mmCIF file of C-alpha atoms in Angstrom:
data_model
loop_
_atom_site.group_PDB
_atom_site.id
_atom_site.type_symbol
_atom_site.label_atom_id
_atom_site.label_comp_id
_atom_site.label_asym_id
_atom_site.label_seq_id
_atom_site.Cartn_x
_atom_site.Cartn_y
_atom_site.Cartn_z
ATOM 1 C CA UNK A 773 2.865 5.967 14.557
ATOM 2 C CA UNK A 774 3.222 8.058 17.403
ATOM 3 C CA UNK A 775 0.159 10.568 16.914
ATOM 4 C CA UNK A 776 -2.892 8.786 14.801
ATOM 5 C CA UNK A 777 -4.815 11.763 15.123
ATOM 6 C CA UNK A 778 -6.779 12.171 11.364
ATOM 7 C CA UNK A 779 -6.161 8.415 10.257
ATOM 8 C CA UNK A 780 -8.997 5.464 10.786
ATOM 9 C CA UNK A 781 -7.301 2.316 11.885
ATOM 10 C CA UNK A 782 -9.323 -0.398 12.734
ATOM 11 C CA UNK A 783 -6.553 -3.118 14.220
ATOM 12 C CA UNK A 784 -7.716 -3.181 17.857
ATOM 13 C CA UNK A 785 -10.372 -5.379 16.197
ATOM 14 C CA UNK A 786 -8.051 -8.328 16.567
ATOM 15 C CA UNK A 787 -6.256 -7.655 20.101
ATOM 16 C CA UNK A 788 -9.716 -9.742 21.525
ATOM 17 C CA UNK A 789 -8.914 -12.232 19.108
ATOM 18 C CA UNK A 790 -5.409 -12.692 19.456
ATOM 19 C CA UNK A 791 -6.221 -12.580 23.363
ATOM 20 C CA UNK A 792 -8.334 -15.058 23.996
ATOM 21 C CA UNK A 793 -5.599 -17.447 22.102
ATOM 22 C CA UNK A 794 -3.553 -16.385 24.871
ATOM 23 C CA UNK A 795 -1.206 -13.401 23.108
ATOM 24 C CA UNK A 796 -0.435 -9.856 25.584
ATOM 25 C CA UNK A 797 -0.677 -7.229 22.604
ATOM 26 C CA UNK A 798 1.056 -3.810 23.396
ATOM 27 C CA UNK A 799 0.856 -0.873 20.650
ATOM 28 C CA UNK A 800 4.640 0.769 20.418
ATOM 29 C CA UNK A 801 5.084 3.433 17.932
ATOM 30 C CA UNK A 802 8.052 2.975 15.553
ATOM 31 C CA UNK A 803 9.925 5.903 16.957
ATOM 32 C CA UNK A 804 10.009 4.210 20.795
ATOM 33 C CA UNK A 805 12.864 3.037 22.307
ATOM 34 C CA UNK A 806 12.157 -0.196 23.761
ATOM 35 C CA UNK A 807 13.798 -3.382 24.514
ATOM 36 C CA UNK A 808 12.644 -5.742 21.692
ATOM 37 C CA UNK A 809 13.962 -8.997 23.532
ATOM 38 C CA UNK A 810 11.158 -8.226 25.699
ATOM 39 C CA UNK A 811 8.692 -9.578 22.678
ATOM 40 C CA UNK A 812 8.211 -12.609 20.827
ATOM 41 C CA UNK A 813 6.251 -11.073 17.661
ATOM 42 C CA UNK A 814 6.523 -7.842 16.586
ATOM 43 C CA UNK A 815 4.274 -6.508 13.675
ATOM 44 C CA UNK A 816 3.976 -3.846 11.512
ATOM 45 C CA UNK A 817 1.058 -1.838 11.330
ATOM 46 C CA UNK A 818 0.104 1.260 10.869
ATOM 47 C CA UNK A 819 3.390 3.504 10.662
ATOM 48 C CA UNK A 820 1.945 5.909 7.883
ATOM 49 C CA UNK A 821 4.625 9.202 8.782
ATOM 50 C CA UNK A 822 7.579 6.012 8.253
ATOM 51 C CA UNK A 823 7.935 7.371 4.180
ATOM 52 C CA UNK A 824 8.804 10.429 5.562
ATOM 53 C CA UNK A 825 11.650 8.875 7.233
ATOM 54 C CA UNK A 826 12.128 5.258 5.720
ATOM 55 C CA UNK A 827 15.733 4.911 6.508
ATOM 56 C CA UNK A 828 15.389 5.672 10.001
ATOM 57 C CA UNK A 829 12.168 3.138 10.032
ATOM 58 C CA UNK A 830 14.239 0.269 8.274
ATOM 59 C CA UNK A 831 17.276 0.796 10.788
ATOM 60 C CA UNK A 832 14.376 0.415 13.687
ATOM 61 C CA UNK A 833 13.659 -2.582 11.717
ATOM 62 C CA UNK A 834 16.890 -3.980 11.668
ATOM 63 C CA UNK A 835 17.219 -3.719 15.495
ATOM 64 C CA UNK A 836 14.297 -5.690 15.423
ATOM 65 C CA UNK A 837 15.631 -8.153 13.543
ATOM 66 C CA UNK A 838 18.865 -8.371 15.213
ATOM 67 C CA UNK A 839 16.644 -8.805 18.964
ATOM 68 C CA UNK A 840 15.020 -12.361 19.870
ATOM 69 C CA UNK A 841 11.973 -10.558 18.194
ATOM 70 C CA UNK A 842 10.271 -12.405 15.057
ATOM 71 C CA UNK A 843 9.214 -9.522 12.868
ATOM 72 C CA UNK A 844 6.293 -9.313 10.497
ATOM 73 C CA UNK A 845 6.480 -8.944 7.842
ATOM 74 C CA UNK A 846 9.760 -9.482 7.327
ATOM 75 C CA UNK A 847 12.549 -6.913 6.797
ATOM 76 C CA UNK A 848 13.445 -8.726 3.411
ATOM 77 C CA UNK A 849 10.111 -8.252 1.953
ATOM 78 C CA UNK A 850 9.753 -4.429 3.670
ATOM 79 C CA UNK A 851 12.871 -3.558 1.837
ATOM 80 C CA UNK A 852 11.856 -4.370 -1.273
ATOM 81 C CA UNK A 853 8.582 -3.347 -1.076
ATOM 82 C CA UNK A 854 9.638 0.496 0.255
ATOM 83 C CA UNK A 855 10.572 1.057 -3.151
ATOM 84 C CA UNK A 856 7.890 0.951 -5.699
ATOM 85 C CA UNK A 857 10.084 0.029 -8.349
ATOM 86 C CA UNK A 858 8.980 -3.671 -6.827
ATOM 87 C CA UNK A 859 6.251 -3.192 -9.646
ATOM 88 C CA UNK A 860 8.389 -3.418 -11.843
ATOM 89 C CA UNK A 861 9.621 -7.158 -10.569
ATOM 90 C CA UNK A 862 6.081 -8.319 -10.515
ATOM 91 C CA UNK A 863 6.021 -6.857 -14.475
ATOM 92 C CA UNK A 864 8.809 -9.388 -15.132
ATOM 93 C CA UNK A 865 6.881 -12.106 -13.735
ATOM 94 C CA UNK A 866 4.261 -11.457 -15.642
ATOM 95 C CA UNK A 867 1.950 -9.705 -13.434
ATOM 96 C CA UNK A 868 -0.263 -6.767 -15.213
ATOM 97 C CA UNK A 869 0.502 -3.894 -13.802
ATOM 98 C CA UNK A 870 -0.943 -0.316 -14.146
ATOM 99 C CA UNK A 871 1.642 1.102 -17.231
ATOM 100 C CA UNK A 872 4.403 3.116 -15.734
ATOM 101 C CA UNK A 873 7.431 4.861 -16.636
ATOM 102 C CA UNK A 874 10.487 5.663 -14.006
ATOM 103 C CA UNK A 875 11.788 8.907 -13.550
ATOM 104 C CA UNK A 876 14.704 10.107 -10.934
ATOM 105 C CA UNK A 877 13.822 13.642 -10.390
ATOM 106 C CA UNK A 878 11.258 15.412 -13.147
ATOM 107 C CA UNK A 879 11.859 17.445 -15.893
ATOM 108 C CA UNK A 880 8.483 19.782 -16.170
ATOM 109 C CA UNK A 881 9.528 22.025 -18.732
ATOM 110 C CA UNK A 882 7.367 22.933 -21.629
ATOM 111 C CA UNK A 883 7.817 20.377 -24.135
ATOM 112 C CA UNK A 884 10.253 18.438 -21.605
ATOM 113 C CA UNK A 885 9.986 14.700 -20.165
ATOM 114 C CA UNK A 886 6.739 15.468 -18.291
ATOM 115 C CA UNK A 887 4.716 16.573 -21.345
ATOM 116 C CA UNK A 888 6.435 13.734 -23.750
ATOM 117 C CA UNK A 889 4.812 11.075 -21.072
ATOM 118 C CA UNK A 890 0.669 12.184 -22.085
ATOM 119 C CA UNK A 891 2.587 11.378 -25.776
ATOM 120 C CA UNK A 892 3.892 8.131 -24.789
ATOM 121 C CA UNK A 893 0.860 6.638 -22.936
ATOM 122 C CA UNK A 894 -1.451 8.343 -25.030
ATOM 123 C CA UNK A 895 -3.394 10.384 -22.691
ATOM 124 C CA UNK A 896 -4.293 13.814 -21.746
ATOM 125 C CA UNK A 897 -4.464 12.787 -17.847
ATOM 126 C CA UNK A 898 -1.436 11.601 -15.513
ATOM 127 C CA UNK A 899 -0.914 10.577 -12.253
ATOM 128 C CA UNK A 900 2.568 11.231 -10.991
ATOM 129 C CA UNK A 901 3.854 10.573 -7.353
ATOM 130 C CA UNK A 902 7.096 9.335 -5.478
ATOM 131 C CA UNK A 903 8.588 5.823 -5.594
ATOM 132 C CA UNK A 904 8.730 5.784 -2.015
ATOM 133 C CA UNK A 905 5.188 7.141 -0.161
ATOM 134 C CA UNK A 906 1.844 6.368 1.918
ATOM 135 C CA UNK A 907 -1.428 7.620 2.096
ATOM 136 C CA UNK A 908 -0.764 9.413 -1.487
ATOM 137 C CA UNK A 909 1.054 11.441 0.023
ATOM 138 C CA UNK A 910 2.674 14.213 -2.916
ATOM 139 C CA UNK A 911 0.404 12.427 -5.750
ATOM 140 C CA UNK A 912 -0.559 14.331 -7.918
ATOM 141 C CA UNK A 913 -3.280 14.034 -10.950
ATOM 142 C CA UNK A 914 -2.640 15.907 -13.843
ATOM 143 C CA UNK A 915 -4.512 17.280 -16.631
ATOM 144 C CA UNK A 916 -3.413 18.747 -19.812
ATOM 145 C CA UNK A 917 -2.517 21.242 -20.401
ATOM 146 C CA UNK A 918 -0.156 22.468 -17.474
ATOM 147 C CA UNK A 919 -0.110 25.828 -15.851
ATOM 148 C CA UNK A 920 3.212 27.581 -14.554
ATOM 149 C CA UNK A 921 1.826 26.671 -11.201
ATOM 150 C CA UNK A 922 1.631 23.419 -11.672
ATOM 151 C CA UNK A 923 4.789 22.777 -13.469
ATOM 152 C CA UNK A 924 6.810 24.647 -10.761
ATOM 153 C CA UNK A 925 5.459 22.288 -7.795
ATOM 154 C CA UNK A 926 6.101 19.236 -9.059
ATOM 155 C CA UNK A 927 9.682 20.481 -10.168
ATOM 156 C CA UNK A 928 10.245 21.343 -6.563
ATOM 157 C CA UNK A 929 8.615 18.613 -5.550
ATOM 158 C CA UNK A 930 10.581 15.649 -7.424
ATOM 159 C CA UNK A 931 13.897 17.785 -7.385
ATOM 160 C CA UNK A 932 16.045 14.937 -7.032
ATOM 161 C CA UNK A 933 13.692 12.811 -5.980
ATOM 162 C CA UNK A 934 12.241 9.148 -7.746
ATOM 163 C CA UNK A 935 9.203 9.463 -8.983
ATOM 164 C CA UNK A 936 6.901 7.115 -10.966
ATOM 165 C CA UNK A 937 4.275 8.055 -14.150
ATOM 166 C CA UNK A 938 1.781 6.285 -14.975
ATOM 167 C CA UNK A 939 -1.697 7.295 -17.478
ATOM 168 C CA UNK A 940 -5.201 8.201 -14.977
ATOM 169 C CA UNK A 941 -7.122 5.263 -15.137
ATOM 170 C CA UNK A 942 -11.084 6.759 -15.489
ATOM 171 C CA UNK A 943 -12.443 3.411 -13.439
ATOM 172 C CA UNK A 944 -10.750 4.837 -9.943
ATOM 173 C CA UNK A 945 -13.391 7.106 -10.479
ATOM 174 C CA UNK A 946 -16.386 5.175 -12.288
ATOM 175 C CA UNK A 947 -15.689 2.272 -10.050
ATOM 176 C CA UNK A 948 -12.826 2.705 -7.641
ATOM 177 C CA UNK A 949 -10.153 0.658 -6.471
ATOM 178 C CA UNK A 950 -9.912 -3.044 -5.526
ATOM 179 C CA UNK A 951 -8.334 -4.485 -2.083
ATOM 180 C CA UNK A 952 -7.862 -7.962 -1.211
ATOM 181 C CA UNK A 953 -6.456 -9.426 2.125
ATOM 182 C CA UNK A 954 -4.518 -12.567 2.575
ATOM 183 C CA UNK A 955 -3.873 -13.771 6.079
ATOM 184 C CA UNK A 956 -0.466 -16.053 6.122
ATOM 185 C CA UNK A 957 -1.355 -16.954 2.273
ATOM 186 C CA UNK A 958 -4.743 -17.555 2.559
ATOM 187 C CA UNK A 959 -7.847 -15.010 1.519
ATOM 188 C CA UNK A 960 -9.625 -13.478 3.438
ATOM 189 C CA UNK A 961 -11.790 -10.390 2.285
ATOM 190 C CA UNK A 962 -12.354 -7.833 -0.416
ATOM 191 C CA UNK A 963 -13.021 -3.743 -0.172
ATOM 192 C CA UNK A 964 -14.111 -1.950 -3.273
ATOM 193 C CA UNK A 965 -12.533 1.917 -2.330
ATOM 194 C CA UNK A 966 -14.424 4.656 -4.223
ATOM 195 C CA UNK A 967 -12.959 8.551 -4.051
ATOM 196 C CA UNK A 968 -15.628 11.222 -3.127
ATOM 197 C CA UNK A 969 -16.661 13.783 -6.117
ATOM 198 C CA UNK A 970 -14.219 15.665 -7.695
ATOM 199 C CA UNK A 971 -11.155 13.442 -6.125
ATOM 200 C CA UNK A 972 -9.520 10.458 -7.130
ATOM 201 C CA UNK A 973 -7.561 9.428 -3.674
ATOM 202 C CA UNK A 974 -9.341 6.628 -2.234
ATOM 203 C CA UNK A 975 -8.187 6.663 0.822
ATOM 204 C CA UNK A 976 -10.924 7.563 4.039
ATOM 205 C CA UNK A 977 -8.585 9.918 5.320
ATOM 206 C CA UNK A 978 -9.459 11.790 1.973
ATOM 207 C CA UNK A 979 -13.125 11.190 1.948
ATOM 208 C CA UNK A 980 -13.126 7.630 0.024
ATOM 209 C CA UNK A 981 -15.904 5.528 0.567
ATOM 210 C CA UNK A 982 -15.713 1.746 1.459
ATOM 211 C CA UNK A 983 -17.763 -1.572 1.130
ATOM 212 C CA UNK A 984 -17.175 -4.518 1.597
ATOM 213 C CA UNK A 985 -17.626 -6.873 -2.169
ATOM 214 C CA UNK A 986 -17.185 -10.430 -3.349
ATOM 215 C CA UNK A 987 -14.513 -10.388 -6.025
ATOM 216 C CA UNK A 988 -14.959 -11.703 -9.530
ATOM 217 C CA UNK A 989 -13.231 -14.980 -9.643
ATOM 218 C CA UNK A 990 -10.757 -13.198 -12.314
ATOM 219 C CA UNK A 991 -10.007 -10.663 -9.755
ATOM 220 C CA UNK A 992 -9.439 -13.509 -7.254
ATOM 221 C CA UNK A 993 -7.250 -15.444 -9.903
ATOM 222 C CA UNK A 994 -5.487 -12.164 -10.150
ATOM 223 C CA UNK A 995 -4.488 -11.433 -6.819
ATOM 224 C CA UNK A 996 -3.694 -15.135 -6.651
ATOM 225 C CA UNK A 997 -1.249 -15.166 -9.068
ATOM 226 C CA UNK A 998 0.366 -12.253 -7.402
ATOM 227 C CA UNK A 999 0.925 -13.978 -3.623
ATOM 228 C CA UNK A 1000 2.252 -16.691 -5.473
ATOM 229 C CA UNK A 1001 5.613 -14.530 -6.355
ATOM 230 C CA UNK A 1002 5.882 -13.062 -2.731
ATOM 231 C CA UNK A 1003 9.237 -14.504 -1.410
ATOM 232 C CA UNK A 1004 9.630 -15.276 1.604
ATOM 233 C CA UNK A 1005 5.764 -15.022 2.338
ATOM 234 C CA UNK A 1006 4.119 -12.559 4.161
ATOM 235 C CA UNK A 1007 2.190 -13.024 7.057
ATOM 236 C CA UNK A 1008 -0.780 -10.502 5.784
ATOM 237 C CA UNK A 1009 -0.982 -8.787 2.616
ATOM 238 C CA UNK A 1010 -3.089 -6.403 0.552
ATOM 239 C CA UNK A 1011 -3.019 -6.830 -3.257
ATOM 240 C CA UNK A 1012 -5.038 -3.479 -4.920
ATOM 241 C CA UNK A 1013 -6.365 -3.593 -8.063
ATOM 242 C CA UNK A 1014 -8.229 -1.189 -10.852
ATOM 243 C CA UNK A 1015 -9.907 -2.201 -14.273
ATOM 244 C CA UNK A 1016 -8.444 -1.138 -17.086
ATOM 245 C CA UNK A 1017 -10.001 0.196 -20.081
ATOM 246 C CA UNK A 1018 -9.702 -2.726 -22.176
ATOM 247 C CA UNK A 1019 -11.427 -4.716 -19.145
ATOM 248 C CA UNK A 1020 -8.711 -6.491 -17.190
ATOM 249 C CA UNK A 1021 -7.503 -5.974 -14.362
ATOM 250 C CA UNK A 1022 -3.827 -4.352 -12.952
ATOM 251 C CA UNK A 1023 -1.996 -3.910 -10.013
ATOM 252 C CA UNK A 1024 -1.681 -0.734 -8.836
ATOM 253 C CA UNK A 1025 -0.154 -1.958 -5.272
ATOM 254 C CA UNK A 1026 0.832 -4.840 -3.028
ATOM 255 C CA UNK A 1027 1.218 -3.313 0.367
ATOM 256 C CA UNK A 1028 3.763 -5.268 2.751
ATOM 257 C CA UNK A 1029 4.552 -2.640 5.005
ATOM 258 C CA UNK A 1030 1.836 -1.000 6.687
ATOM 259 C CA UNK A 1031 -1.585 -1.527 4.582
ATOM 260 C CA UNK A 1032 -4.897 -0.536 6.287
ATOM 261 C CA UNK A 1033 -6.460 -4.112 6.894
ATOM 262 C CA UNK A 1034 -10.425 -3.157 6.979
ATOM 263 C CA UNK A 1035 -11.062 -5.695 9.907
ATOM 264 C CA UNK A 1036 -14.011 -4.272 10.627
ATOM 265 C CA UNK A 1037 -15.034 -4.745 6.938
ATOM 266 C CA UNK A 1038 -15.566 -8.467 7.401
ATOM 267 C CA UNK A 1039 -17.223 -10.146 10.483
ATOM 268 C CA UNK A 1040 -14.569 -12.659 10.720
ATOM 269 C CA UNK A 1041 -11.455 -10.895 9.584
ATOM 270 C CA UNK A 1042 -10.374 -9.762 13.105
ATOM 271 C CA UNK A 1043 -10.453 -13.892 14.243
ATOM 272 C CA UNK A 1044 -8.950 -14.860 11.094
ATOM 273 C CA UNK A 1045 -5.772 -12.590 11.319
ATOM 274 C CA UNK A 1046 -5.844 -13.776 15.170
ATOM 275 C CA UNK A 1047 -5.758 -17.577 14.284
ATOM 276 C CA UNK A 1048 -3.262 -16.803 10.967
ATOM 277 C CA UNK A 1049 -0.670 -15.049 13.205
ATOM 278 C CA UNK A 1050 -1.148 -18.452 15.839
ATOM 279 C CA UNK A 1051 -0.489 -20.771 12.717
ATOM 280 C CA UNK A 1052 2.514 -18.192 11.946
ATOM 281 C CA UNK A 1053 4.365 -18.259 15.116
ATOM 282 C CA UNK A 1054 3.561 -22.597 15.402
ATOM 283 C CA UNK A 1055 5.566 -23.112 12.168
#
């Protein structure tokens, strides 16, 4: 993205790495016009304003596609992971994921589709937020029972817009959220993301607190399972996780497109992206 100002991105970690194996790295915003042929590798990053535009983005991507460029990850996987409905996919190969329902545009009157959803999943708490979005960007967590305030946003807010429900899972809050990196198919780290007091993003940019964990071999298993459906493969991958009440554990994302990576998180993370983009490009 053109202006980072507000966001923490730690991916300079690897430009050492990836140097001293003998790659030039330059940093070009999505919105540049430059002359792809000029590169061998071009990856995504950290384009976090790209929902706000994501047809634009994915034509940028195509030109990429169409140069002498290889992009990662590829525009295959980016267009189907734009959409969130790609849950829904990893659903039908059975891959838990958090319960949702699909709605294009939202109906918030009283007694309308909004209010029959804390029926259906049995819950007075929701989280509701567009199929297509970054850095929970228009999420919103609701509570019953809804003001006019309330109900009036998010009907101008989803007006004709996908959106996706889903019931508030209390251990975002109790324990957070789980992130695991794979580096060209292989693991290689694990954040637990915990939202400040009286917030449930996760996100730093909202105040979430990190560390660095070792995953329960479940959770490992897990996010195993879910790689293993990725076609084609990426070349780096973040699989995010929460415990459900009954104790397992659900997806709540698998970002493709431009996930935070937490180099810094793990001591050898920036080297080990380095030396997974080498194997990358050698195959």
């Amino acid at each position: 993205m053109a202006d980072p100002t507000g966001f923490v991105i730690d991916d300079d970690l690897a430009v050492a790495p990836l140097a001293a194996l003998g790659w030039h790295v330059d940093r070009v915003p999505w919105t540049s016009h430059v002359d792809w042929d000029a590169y061998d590798l071009v990856i995504i990053r950290s384009p976090w304003d790209y929902q706000r535009h994501a047809e634009a983005f994915l034509d940028v991507l195509a030109e990429i596609e169409a140069s002498s460029a290889r992009i990662e990850n590829p525009l295959a996987l980016v267009r189907w992971n734009q959409e969130k409905g790609y849950l829904r996919d990893l659903e039908a190969d059975s891959i838990a994921i958090v319960p949702t329902a699909w709605s294009q545009g939202l109906d918030t009157k009283l007694g309308g589709a909004l209010d029959s959803y804390f029926a259906a999943f049995g819950t007075d708490q929701l989280i509701v937020k567009p199929t297509v979005s970054a850095n929970a960007d228009d999420t919103f967590w609701l509570t019953q029972p809804l003001d006019a305030a309330t109900r009036t946003m998010l009907a101008v807010t989803f007006a004709d817009r996908a959106c996706m429900v889903q019931p508030f899972v209390p251990a975002v809050l109790s324990e957070g959220e789980f992130s695991l990196f794979y580096f060209a198919g292989a693991y290689s780290h694990t954040i637990l993301k915990t939202p400040k007091p009286k917030d449930f993003r996760v996100q730093e940019e909202h105040g979430g607190l990190i560390r660095a964990i070792r995953p329960e071999p479940v959770l490992r298993e897990r996010a195993d399972a879910v790689m293993a459906t990725l076609t084609p493969a990426p070349l780096y991958a973040r699989v995010d996780f929460v415990r459900m009440p009954v104790g397992t554990f659900a997806v709540m994302e698998v970002e493709l497109i431009e996930p935070a990576l937490y180099l810094r998180m793990d001591a050898d993370a920036p080297e080990r992206f380095a030396h997974a983009v080498e194997a990358w490009m050698s195959d």
